Tab-separated table of C-alpha atoms in Angstrom:
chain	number	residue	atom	x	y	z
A	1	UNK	CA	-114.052	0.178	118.972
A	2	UNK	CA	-115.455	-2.194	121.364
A	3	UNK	CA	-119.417	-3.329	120.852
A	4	UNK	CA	-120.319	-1.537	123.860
A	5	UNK	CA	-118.840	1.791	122.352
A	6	UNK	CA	-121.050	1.134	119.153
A	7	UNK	CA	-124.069	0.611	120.876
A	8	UNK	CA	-123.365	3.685	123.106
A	9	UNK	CA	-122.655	6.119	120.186
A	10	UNK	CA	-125.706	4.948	118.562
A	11	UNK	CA	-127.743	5.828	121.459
A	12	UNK	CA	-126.071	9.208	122.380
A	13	UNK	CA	-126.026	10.727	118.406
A	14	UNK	CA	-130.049	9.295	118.462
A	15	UNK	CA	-130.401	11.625	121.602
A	16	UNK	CA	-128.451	14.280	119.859
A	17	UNK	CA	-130.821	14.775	116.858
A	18	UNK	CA	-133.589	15.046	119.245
A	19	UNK	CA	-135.482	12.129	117.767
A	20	UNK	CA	-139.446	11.730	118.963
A	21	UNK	CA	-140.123	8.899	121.221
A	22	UNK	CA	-140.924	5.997	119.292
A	23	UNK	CA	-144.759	4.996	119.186
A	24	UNK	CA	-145.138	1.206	121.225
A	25	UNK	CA	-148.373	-0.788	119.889
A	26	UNK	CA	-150.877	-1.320	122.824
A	27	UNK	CA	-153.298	-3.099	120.809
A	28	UNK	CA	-153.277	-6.027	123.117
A	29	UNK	CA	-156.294	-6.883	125.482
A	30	UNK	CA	-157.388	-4.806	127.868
A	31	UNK	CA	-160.065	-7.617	129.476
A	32	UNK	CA	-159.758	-11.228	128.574
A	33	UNK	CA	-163.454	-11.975	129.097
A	34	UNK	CA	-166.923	-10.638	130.086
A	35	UNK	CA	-167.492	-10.472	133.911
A	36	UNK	CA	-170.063	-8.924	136.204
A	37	UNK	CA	-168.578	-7.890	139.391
A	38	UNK	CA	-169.143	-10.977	141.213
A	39	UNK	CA	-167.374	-12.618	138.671
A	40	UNK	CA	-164.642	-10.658	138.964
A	41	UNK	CA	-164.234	-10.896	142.366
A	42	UNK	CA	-164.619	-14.794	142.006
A	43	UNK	CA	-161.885	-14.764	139.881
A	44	UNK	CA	-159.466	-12.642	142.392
A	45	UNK	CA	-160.300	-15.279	145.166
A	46	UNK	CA	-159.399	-17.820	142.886
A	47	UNK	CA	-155.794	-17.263	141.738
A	48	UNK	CA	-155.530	-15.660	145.338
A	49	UNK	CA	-156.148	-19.467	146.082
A	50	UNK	CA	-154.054	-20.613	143.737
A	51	UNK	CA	-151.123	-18.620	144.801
A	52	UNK	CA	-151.670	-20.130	148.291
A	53	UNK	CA	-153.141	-17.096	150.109
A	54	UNK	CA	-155.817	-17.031	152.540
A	55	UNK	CA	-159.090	-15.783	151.306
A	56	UNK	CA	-162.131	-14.640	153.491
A	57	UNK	CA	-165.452	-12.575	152.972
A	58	UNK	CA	-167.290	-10.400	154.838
A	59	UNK	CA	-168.856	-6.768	155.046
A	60	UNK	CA	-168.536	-3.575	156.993
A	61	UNK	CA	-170.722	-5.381	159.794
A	62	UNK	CA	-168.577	-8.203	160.401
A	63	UNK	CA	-164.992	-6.501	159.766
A	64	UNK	CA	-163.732	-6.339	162.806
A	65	UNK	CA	-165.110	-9.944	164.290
A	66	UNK	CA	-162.903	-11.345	161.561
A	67	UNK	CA	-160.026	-9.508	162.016
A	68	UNK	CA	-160.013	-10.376	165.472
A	69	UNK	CA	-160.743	-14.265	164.801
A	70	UNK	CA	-157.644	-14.021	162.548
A	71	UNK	CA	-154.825	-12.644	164.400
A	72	UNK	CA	-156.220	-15.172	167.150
A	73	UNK	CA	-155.835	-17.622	165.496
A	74	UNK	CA	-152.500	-16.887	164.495
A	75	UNK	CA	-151.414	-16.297	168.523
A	76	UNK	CA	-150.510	-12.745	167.448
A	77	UNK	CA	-149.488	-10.700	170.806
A	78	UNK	CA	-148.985	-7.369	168.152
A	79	UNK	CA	-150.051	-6.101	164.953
A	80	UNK	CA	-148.388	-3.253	163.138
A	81	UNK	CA	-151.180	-0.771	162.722
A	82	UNK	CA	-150.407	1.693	159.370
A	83	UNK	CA	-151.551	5.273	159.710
A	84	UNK	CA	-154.905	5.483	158.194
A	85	UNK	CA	-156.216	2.232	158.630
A	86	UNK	CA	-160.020	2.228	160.042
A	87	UNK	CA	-160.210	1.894	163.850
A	88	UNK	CA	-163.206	-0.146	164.031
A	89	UNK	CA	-161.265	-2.441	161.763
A	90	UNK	CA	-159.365	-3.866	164.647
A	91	UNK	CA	-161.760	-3.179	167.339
A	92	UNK	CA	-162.637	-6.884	168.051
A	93	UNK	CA	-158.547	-7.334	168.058
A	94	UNK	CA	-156.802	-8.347	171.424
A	95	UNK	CA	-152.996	-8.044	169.873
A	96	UNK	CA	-150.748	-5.093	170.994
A	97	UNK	CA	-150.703	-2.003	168.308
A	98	UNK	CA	-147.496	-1.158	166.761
A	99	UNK	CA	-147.650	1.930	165.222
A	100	UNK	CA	-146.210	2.480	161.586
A	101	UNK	CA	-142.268	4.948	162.532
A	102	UNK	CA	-139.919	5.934	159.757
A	103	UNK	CA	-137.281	4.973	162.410
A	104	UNK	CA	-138.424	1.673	163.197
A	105	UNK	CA	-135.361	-0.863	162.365
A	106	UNK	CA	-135.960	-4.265	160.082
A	107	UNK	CA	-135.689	-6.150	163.749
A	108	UNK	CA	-138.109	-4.576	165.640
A	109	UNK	CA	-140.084	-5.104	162.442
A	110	UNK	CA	-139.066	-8.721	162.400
A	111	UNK	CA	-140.681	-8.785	166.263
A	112	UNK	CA	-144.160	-7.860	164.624
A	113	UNK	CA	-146.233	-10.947	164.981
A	114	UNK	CA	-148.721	-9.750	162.327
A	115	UNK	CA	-149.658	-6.762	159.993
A	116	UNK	CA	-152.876	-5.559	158.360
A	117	UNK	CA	-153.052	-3.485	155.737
A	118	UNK	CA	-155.314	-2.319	153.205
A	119	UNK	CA	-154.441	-1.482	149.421
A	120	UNK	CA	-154.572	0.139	146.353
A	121	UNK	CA	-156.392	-2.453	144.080
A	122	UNK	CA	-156.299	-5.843	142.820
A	123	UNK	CA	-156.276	-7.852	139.792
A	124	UNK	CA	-158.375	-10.430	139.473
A	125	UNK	CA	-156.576	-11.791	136.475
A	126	UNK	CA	-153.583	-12.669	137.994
A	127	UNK	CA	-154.554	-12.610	141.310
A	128	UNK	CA	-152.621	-9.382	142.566
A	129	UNK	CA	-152.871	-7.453	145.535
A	130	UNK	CA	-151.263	-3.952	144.243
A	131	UNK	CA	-149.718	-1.460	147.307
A	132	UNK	CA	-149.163	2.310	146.892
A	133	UNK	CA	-148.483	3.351	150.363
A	134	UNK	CA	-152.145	5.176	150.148
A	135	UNK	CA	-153.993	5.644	153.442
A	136	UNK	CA	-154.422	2.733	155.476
A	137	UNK	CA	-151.188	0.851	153.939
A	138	UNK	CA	-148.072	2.351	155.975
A	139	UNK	CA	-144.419	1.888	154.312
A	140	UNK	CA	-143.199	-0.487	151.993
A	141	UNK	CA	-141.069	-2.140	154.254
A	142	UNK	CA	-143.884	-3.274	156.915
A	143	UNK	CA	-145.584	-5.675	154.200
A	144	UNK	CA	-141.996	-7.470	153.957
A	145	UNK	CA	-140.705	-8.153	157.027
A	146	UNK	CA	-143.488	-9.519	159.608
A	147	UNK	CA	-144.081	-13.004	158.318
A	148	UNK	CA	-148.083	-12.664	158.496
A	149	UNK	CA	-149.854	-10.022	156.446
A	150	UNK	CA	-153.141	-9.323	156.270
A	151	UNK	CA	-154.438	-7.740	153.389
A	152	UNK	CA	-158.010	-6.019	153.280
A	153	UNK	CA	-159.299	-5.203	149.917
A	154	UNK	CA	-162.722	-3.385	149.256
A	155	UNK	CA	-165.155	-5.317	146.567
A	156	UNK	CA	-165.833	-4.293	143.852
A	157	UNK	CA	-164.423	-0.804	144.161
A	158	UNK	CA	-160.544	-2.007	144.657
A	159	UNK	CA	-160.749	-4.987	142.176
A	160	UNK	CA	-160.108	-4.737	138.528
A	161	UNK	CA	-160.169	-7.424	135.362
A	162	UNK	CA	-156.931	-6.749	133.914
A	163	UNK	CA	-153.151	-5.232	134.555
A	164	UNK	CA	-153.547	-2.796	131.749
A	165	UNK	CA	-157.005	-1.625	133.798
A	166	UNK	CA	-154.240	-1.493	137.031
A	167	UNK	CA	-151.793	0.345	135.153
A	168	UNK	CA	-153.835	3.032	134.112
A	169	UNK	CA	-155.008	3.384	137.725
A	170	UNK	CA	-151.857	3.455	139.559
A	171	UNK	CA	-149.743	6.287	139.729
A	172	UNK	CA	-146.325	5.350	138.696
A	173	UNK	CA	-144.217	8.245	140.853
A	174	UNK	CA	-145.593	6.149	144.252
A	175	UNK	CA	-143.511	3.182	145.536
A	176	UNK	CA	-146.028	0.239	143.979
A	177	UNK	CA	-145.627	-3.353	145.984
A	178	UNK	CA	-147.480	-5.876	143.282
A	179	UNK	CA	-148.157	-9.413	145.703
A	180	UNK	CA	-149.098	-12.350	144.481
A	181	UNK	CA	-149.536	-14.681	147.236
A	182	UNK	CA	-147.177	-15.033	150.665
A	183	UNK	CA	-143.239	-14.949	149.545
A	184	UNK	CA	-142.449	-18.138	147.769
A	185	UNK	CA	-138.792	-19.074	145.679
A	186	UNK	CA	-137.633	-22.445	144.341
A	187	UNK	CA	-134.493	-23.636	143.620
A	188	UNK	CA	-133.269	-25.418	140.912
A	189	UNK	CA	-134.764	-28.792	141.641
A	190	UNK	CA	-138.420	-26.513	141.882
A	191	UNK	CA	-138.039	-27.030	145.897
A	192	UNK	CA	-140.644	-24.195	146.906
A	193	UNK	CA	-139.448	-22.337	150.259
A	194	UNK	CA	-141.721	-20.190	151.671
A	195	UNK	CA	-141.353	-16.441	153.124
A	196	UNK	CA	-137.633	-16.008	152.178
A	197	UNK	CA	-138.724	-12.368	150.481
A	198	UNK	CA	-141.423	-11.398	152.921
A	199	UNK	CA	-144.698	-12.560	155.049
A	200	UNK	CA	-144.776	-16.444	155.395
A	201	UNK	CA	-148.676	-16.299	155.315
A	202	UNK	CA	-151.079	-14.068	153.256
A	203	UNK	CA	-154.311	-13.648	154.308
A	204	UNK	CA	-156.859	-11.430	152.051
A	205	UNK	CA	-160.282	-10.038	153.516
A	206	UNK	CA	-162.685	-9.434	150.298
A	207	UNK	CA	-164.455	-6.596	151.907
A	208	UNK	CA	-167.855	-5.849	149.994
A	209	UNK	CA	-169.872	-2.694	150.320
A	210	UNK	CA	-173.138	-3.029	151.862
């Protein structure tokens, strides 16, 4: 009997005498700190930083300048658009509107100057934008292919401390996209390439409530 078999007859005959889930410790921290909101949302713009994104500020009243100064500035001519996203959003925004289509294929994707999105929630912690394919945030697949992304997230009611506090947020049945900065790998000699998994450039609008 081979290792494998062992292991595998273990596991079916625990199955077999219907034994209870075992009990896993979470006695870990939930927050690693005391913040007030602001602090919080400091500390999100931070490791954003860190992680080499893009972070900018602003409020319901200057939204849509913003937008518009961004994907300007990035010579977008079009800007996938994700059912749900707020209209006045992009109102200030010259680029052509690509709507979000099931049957859209990974090159006319790749033809998508820009994207903007919003989100599920971040993490201030480890500087994490977290996607759920909610309202405003379209399919998985149209925050990996254009190479600029632009990620709205609304402060302080999308922005937690923690990843337990995420966890317990998130529902785990919808397809979850955790980003941490634009797509970055390294080799073996720590070479860093940039947008090899997705968007070349993350930019992230902290949007606070008025």
């Amino acid at each position: 009997m081979s290792s494998r078999d062992r292991v595998l007859g273990r596991i079916g005959r625990a199955l077999a005498q219907g034994a209870p889930d075992p009990v896993v410790p979470r006695d870990y921290l939930r927050v690693h700190g005391d913040r007030t909101p602001a602090a919080t949302a400091d500390l999100l713009a931070a490791h954003l930083t860190e992680y080499r994104a893009r972070v900018h500020r602003t409020d319901e009243d200057g939204i849509a300048a913003l937008l518009g100064r961004l994907l300007a500035a990035r010579g977008a001519r079009s800007v996938l658009v994700p059912a749900g996203l707020p209209p006045h959003w992009l109102a200030a925004a010259d680029p052509v509107r690509v709507q979000d289509r099931a049957e859209s294929t990974p090159y006319e994707l790749d033809a998508v100057d820009s994207v903007v999105t919003g989100c599920a929630l971040a993490v201030a912690e480890t500087g994490t934008i977290v996607l759920d394919g909610g309202p405003g945030q379209g399919r998985r697949r149209i925050t990996l292919v254009p190479d600029h992304h632009v990620c709205v997230v609304r402060v302080p009611d999308q922005v937690v401390d923690s990843v337990p506090q995420a966890v317990a947020l998130l529902d785990p049945t919808r397809p979850l996209t955790w980003i941490s900065g634009p797509s970055a790998t390294s080799d073996i000699e720590l070479d860093r390439v940039e947008g090899v998994h997705g968007p070349r450039t993350l930019e992230v609008v902290l949007l606070t409530a008025q």
